[in-house]
CSV table of C-alpha atoms in Angstrom, one decimal:
chain,number,residue,atom,x,y,z
A,355,MET,CA,38.4,5.8,35.5
A,356,LYS,CA,36.7,2.7,36.5
A,357,LYS,CA,34.4,4.5,39.3
A,358,TYR,CA,33.4,7.0,36.6
A,359,MET,CA,32.6,4.4,33.9
A,360,THR,CA,30.4,2.5,36.9
A,361,ILE,CA,28.8,5.7,37.6
A,362,VAL,CA,27.6,6.3,33.8
A,363,LEU,CA,26.4,2.8,33.5
A,364,ILE,CA,24.2,3.0,36.6
A,365,VAL,CA,22.8,6.3,35.2
A,366,THR,CA,22.1,4.8,31.8
A,367,VAL,CA,20.6,2.0,33.1
A,368,ALA,CA,18.4,4.2,35.2
A,369,LEU,CA,17.3,6.3,32.7
A,370,ILE,CA,16.3,3.2,30.4
A,371,LEU,CA,14.2,1.9,33.1
A,372,ILE,CA,12.6,5.2,33.7
A,373,GLN,CA,11.7,5.0,29.9
A,374,ALA,CA,10.6,1.6,29.9
A,375,PHE,CA,8.1,2.7,32.6
A,376,ARG,CA,7.0,5.7,30.9
A,377,LEU,CA,6.3,3.8,27.9
A,378,LEU,CA,4.6,1.2,29.9
A,379,ILE,CA,2.1,3.7,31.2
A,380,LEU,CA,1.5,5.3,27.9
A,381,ARG,CA,0.5,1.6,26.6
A,382,ARG,CA,-1.9,1.1,29.7
A,383,GLN,CA,-3.5,4.3,28.7
A,384,ILE,CA,-5.3,2.9,25.5
A,385,SER,CA,-7.7,0.8,27.2
A,386,ALA,CA,-8.1,3.0,30.6
A,387,TYR,CA,-8.7,6.2,28.4
A,388,LYS,CA,-11.2,4.2,26.2
A,389,THR,CA,-13.1,3.0,29.3
A,390,TYR,CA,-13.3,6.6,30.6
A,391,TRP,CA,-14.8,7.9,27.5
A,392,GLN,CA,-16.9,5.2,27.2
A,393,ASN,CA,-18.5,5.7,30.5
A,394,LEU,CA,-18.8,9.5,30.2
A,395,ALA,CA,-21.1,9.0,27.2
A,396,THR,CA,-23.5,6.6,29.4
A,397,GLU,CA,-23.8,9.3,31.7
A,398,ASP,CA,-27.3,11.2,32.1
A,399,VAL,CA,-27.9,14.2,29.9
A,400,PRO,CA,-29.0,17.2,31.3
A,401,LYS,CA,-32.1,18.5,29.1
A,402,ASP,CA,-30.3,21.9,28.3
A,403,ALA,CA,-26.9,20.0,27.6
A,404,ILE,CA,-24.6,20.9,24.6
A,405,TRP,CA,-23.7,17.7,22.8
A,406,TYR,CA,-20.1,17.4,21.7
A,407,VAL,CA,-18.9,14.4,19.4
A,408,ALA,CA,-15.4,13.7,18.9
A,409,LEU,CA,-14.1,11.6,15.9
A,410,GLY,CA,-10.4,10.7,15.5
A,411,ASP,CA,-7.5,8.9,16.7
A,412,SER,CA,-5.5,8.3,19.7
A,413,ALA,CA,-4.6,11.9,20.2
A,414,ALA,CA,-8.7,12.6,20.5
A,415,GLN,CA,-8.4,9.8,23.1
A,416,GLY,CA,-5.8,12.0,24.9
A,417,ILE,CA,-3.1,9.5,24.8
A,418,GLY,CA,0.1,10.9,26.3
A,419,ALA,CA,-1.7,13.1,28.5
A,420,SER,CA,-1.6,12.5,32.3
A,421,ARG,CA,-5.5,12.1,32.3
A,422,PRO,CA,-8.0,11.7,29.6
A,423,GLU,CA,-9.8,15.1,30.2
A,424,LYS,CA,-6.2,16.7,29.9
A,425,GLY,CA,-6.4,15.7,26.0
A,426,TYR,CA,-7.7,18.4,23.5
A,427,VAL,CA,-11.2,16.7,23.5
A,428,GLY,CA,-11.5,17.4,27.2
A,429,GLN,CA,-10.3,20.8,27.1
A,430,VAL,CA,-12.6,21.7,24.1
A,431,ALA,CA,-15.6,20.2,26.1
A,432,ALA,CA,-14.6,22.5,29.0
A,433,GLU,CA,-14.2,25.8,26.9
A,434,ILE,CA,-17.7,24.9,25.5
A,435,ALA,CA,-19.1,24.8,28.8
A,436,GLN,CA,-17.3,27.9,29.8
A,437,LYS,CA,-18.8,30.0,26.7
A,438,THR,CA,-22.3,28.6,26.6
A,439,GLY,CA,-22.9,28.2,30.5
A,440,LYS,CA,-24.5,24.9,29.9
A,441,PRO,CA,-23.4,21.5,30.6
A,442,VAL,CA,-21.9,19.6,27.8
A,443,HIS,CA,-22.4,15.8,27.1
A,444,VAL,CA,-19.3,14.2,25.4
A,445,ILE,CA,-19.6,11.4,23.2
A,446,ASN,CA,-15.8,10.4,22.1
A,447,LEU,CA,-15.9,8.1,18.9
A,448,SER,CA,-12.4,8.1,18.4
A,449,VAL,CA,-10.3,4.9,18.4
A,450,ASN,CA,-6.5,4.5,18.9
A,451,GLY,CA,-4.8,4.0,15.7
A,452,ALA,CA,-7.6,5.2,13.6
A,453,LYS,CA,-7.2,6.0,9.9
A,454,VAL,CA,-9.4,8.2,7.7
A,455,ALA,CA,-11.0,5.0,6.3
A,456,ASP,CA,-11.7,3.8,10.1
A,457,VAL,CA,-13.6,7.1,10.7
A,458,ILE,CA,-15.7,6.6,7.6
A,459,ARG,CA,-16.2,2.8,8.1
A,460,ASP,CA,-16.8,2.8,12.0
A,461,GLN,CA,-17.2,6.4,13.6
A,462,ILE,CA,-19.3,8.1,11.1
A,463,GLN,CA,-21.8,5.2,11.1
A,464,LYS,CA,-22.2,5.7,14.8
A,465,LEU,CA,-22.4,9.4,14.5
A,466,ASN,CA,-25.3,9.1,12.5
A,467,LEU,CA,-27.0,6.7,15.2
A,468,LEU,CA,-27.0,9.6,17.7
A,469,ASN,CA,-29.7,11.7,16.5
A,470,LEU,CA,-28.1,14.8,17.6
A,471,PRO,CA,-29.6,18.0,18.4
A,472,ASP,CA,-28.9,20.9,15.8
A,473,SER,CA,-26.7,22.7,18.5
A,474,SER,CA,-24.2,19.8,18.6
A,475,ILE,CA,-20.6,20.5,18.0
A,476,VAL,CA,-18.6,17.8,15.9
A,477,THR,CA,-14.8,17.6,15.9
A,478,VAL,CA,-12.7,15.5,13.5
A,479,GLU,CA,-9.0,14.9,13.9
A,480,VAL,CA,-7.5,12.1,11.7
A,481,GLY,CA,-4.8,11.6,9.2
A,482,ALA,CA,-1.6,11.4,11.2
A,483,ASN,CA,-1.9,7.4,11.2
A,484,ASP,CA,-2.1,7.7,7.4
A,485,MET,CA,1.3,9.2,6.9
A,486,ALA,CA,3.2,6.1,7.6
A,487,ASN,CA,2.1,4.6,4.3
A,488,PHE,CA,1.1,7.6,2.6
A,489,GLN,CA,-0.4,7.3,-0.9
A,490,PRO,CA,-2.0,11.0,-2.2
A,491,ASP,CA,-4.6,9.8,-4.5
A,492,ARG,CA,-5.8,7.5,-2.1
A,493,PHE,CA,-5.8,10.0,1.0
A,494,GLU,CA,-7.6,12.6,-1.2
A,495,LYS,CA,-10.4,10.3,-2.1
A,496,GLU,CA,-10.8,8.9,1.2
A,497,PHE,CA,-10.7,12.5,3.1
A,498,ASP,CA,-13.3,13.7,0.4
A,499,ARG,CA,-15.4,10.9,1.2
A,500,MET,CA,-15.2,11.5,4.8
A,501,LEU,CA,-16.2,15.2,4.6
A,502,GLY,CA,-19.1,14.5,2.4
A,503,LEU,CA,-20.4,12.4,5.2
A,504,LEU,CA,-19.9,14.7,7.9
A,505,PRO,CA,-22.3,17.4,9.3
A,506,SER,CA,-21.4,20.6,7.1
A,507,ASN,CA,-20.7,22.4,10.5
A,508,ALA,CA,-18.1,19.9,11.8
A,509,LEU,CA,-14.8,21.2,12.8
A,510,VAL,CA,-12.1,19.2,10.9
A,511,SER,CA,-8.4,19.5,11.4
A,512,ASN,CA,-5.4,19.1,9.2
A,513,VAL,CA,-2.4,17.1,10.1
A,514,PRO,CA,-0.2,18.2,13.0
A,515,TYR,CA,3.4,19.0,12.6
A,516,PHE,CA,6.0,16.0,12.0
A,517,GLY,CA,8.9,18.5,11.5
A,518,LYS,CA,11.0,17.4,14.6
A,519,GLY,CA,11.6,14.2,16.5
A,520,ILE,CA,12.1,10.8,15.4
A,521,PHE,CA,9.1,10.9,12.6
A,522,ARG,CA,10.3,13.9,11.0
A,523,SER,CA,11.0,11.8,7.8
A,524,ARG,CA,7.1,11.8,7.4
A,525,GLU,CA,6.9,15.8,7.2
A,526,ARG,CA,7.0,15.8,3.4
A,527,SER,CA,4.0,13.5,3.6
A,528,VAL,CA,2.3,15.7,6.2
A,529,VAL,CA,2.7,18.8,4.0
A,530,LYS,CA,1.3,17.3,0.9
A,531,ALA,CA,-1.6,16.0,3.0
A,532,ASN,CA,-2.6,19.2,4.3
A,533,GLN,CA,-2.4,20.6,0.9
A,534,ILE,CA,-5.0,18.3,-0.1
A,535,ILE,CA,-7.3,18.9,3.1
A,536,ASP,CA,-7.1,22.5,2.9
A,537,ARG,CA,-8.2,22.3,-0.9
A,538,LEU,CA,-11.2,19.5,0.0
A,539,ILE,CA,-12.2,21.6,3.1
A,540,LYS,CA,-12.5,24.9,1.3
A,541,ALA,CA,-14.4,23.5,-1.6
A,542,ARG,CA,-17.0,22.1,0.9
A,543,ASN,CA,-16.9,25.5,2.6
A,544,MET,CA,-16.4,23.7,5.9
A,545,HIS,CA,-14.4,24.7,9.0
A,546,ILE,CA,-10.8,23.8,9.0
A,547,VAL,CA,-8.9,23.8,12.6
A,548,PRO,CA,-5.3,24.7,12.0
A,549,LEU,CA,-3.6,22.0,13.8
A,550,TYR,CA,-0.6,21.9,11.7
A,551,GLU,CA,0.1,25.6,12.0
A,552,VAL,CA,-0.3,25.9,15.7
A,553,THR,CA,1.8,22.7,16.4
A,554,LYS,CA,4.3,23.8,14.2
A,555,SER,CA,5.0,27.4,15.6
A,556,ASN,CA,4.8,26.0,19.1
A,557,SER,CA,7.0,22.8,18.5
A,558,SER,CA,9.3,21.9,21.0
A,559,TRP,CA,10.4,18.6,22.8
A,560,LEU,CA,9.0,19.4,25.9
A,561,ASN,CA,5.4,18.8,24.1
A,562,ASN,CA,6.1,15.2,23.7
A,563,ALA,CA,5.0,12.1,25.6
A,564,ALA,CA,7.0,9.3,26.3
A,565,ASP,CA,7.0,7.8,22.8
A,566,VAL,CA,8.0,11.1,21.2
A,567,PHE,CA,5.0,11.1,18.9
A,568,HIS,CA,1.9,11.8,21.3
A,569,PRO,CA,1.5,15.0,23.1
A,570,ASN,CA,1.8,15.5,26.5
A,571,ASP,CA,-0.3,17.9,28.9
A,572,ARG,CA,1.7,20.8,27.4
A,573,GLY,CA,1.6,19.6,23.9
A,574,TYR,CA,-2.2,19.1,24.1
A,575,LYS,CA,-2.9,22.7,25.5
A,576,TRP,CA,-1.6,23.7,21.8
A,577,TRP,CA,-3.7,21.1,20.1
A,578,TYR,CA,-6.7,22.7,21.9
A,579,GLU,CA,-5.6,25.9,21.1
A,580,ALA,CA,-6.1,25.2,17.5
A,581,PHE,CA,-9.6,23.9,18.1
A,582,ARG,CA,-10.6,26.8,20.2
A,583,GLN,CA,-10.0,29.3,17.5
A,584,GLU,CA,-12.4,27.5,15.1
A,585,LEU,CA,-14.9,27.4,18.3
A,586,ASN,CA,-14.6,31.1,18.8
């Protein structure tokens, strides 16, 4: 019995250390991935390039993926290149932890300074961080203001599925938020990316990174799929 308990203790400690290491890697991604996207944006732009600008939060940064380009933004950029046969210049303005108000205050201001060509593609994915302290009236006001400041052809996602895992208590707020988003986007005749529907129908614990919040490589494939539907 004593030997059995020792084995259990060793295995438990090992699992805890492995999880701690995985979480450390995830935390280090925040600065590393930010630097990656900043460097990518400063590369020389081919004359025939398609400009792709991403706004949003840590998911747009690709946090949780094994490499930043494995996030949905990198996969969307690859899809655009494949479909058009042209190089894609990616400018990722997203910020880890961003809420809708942050996109309005900071990211859209930077977007407006870019003087984008008419052929540019803009994606927006934000709202998940607003669910921790969800206030429907405030959320609706801010999201509607954000939509009014975006290009009319921007692809805007709803909030992903929260129904499983340690954050499932926020799912009711997510459903309410998505009802608001759907109504606002339809009223402006804009493109809605069905992120909630795709992530819900393909929900699995295998799609999560170490923090059980961000997607991993497997999970980001479904995020990309949601955006791909609107790109097509």
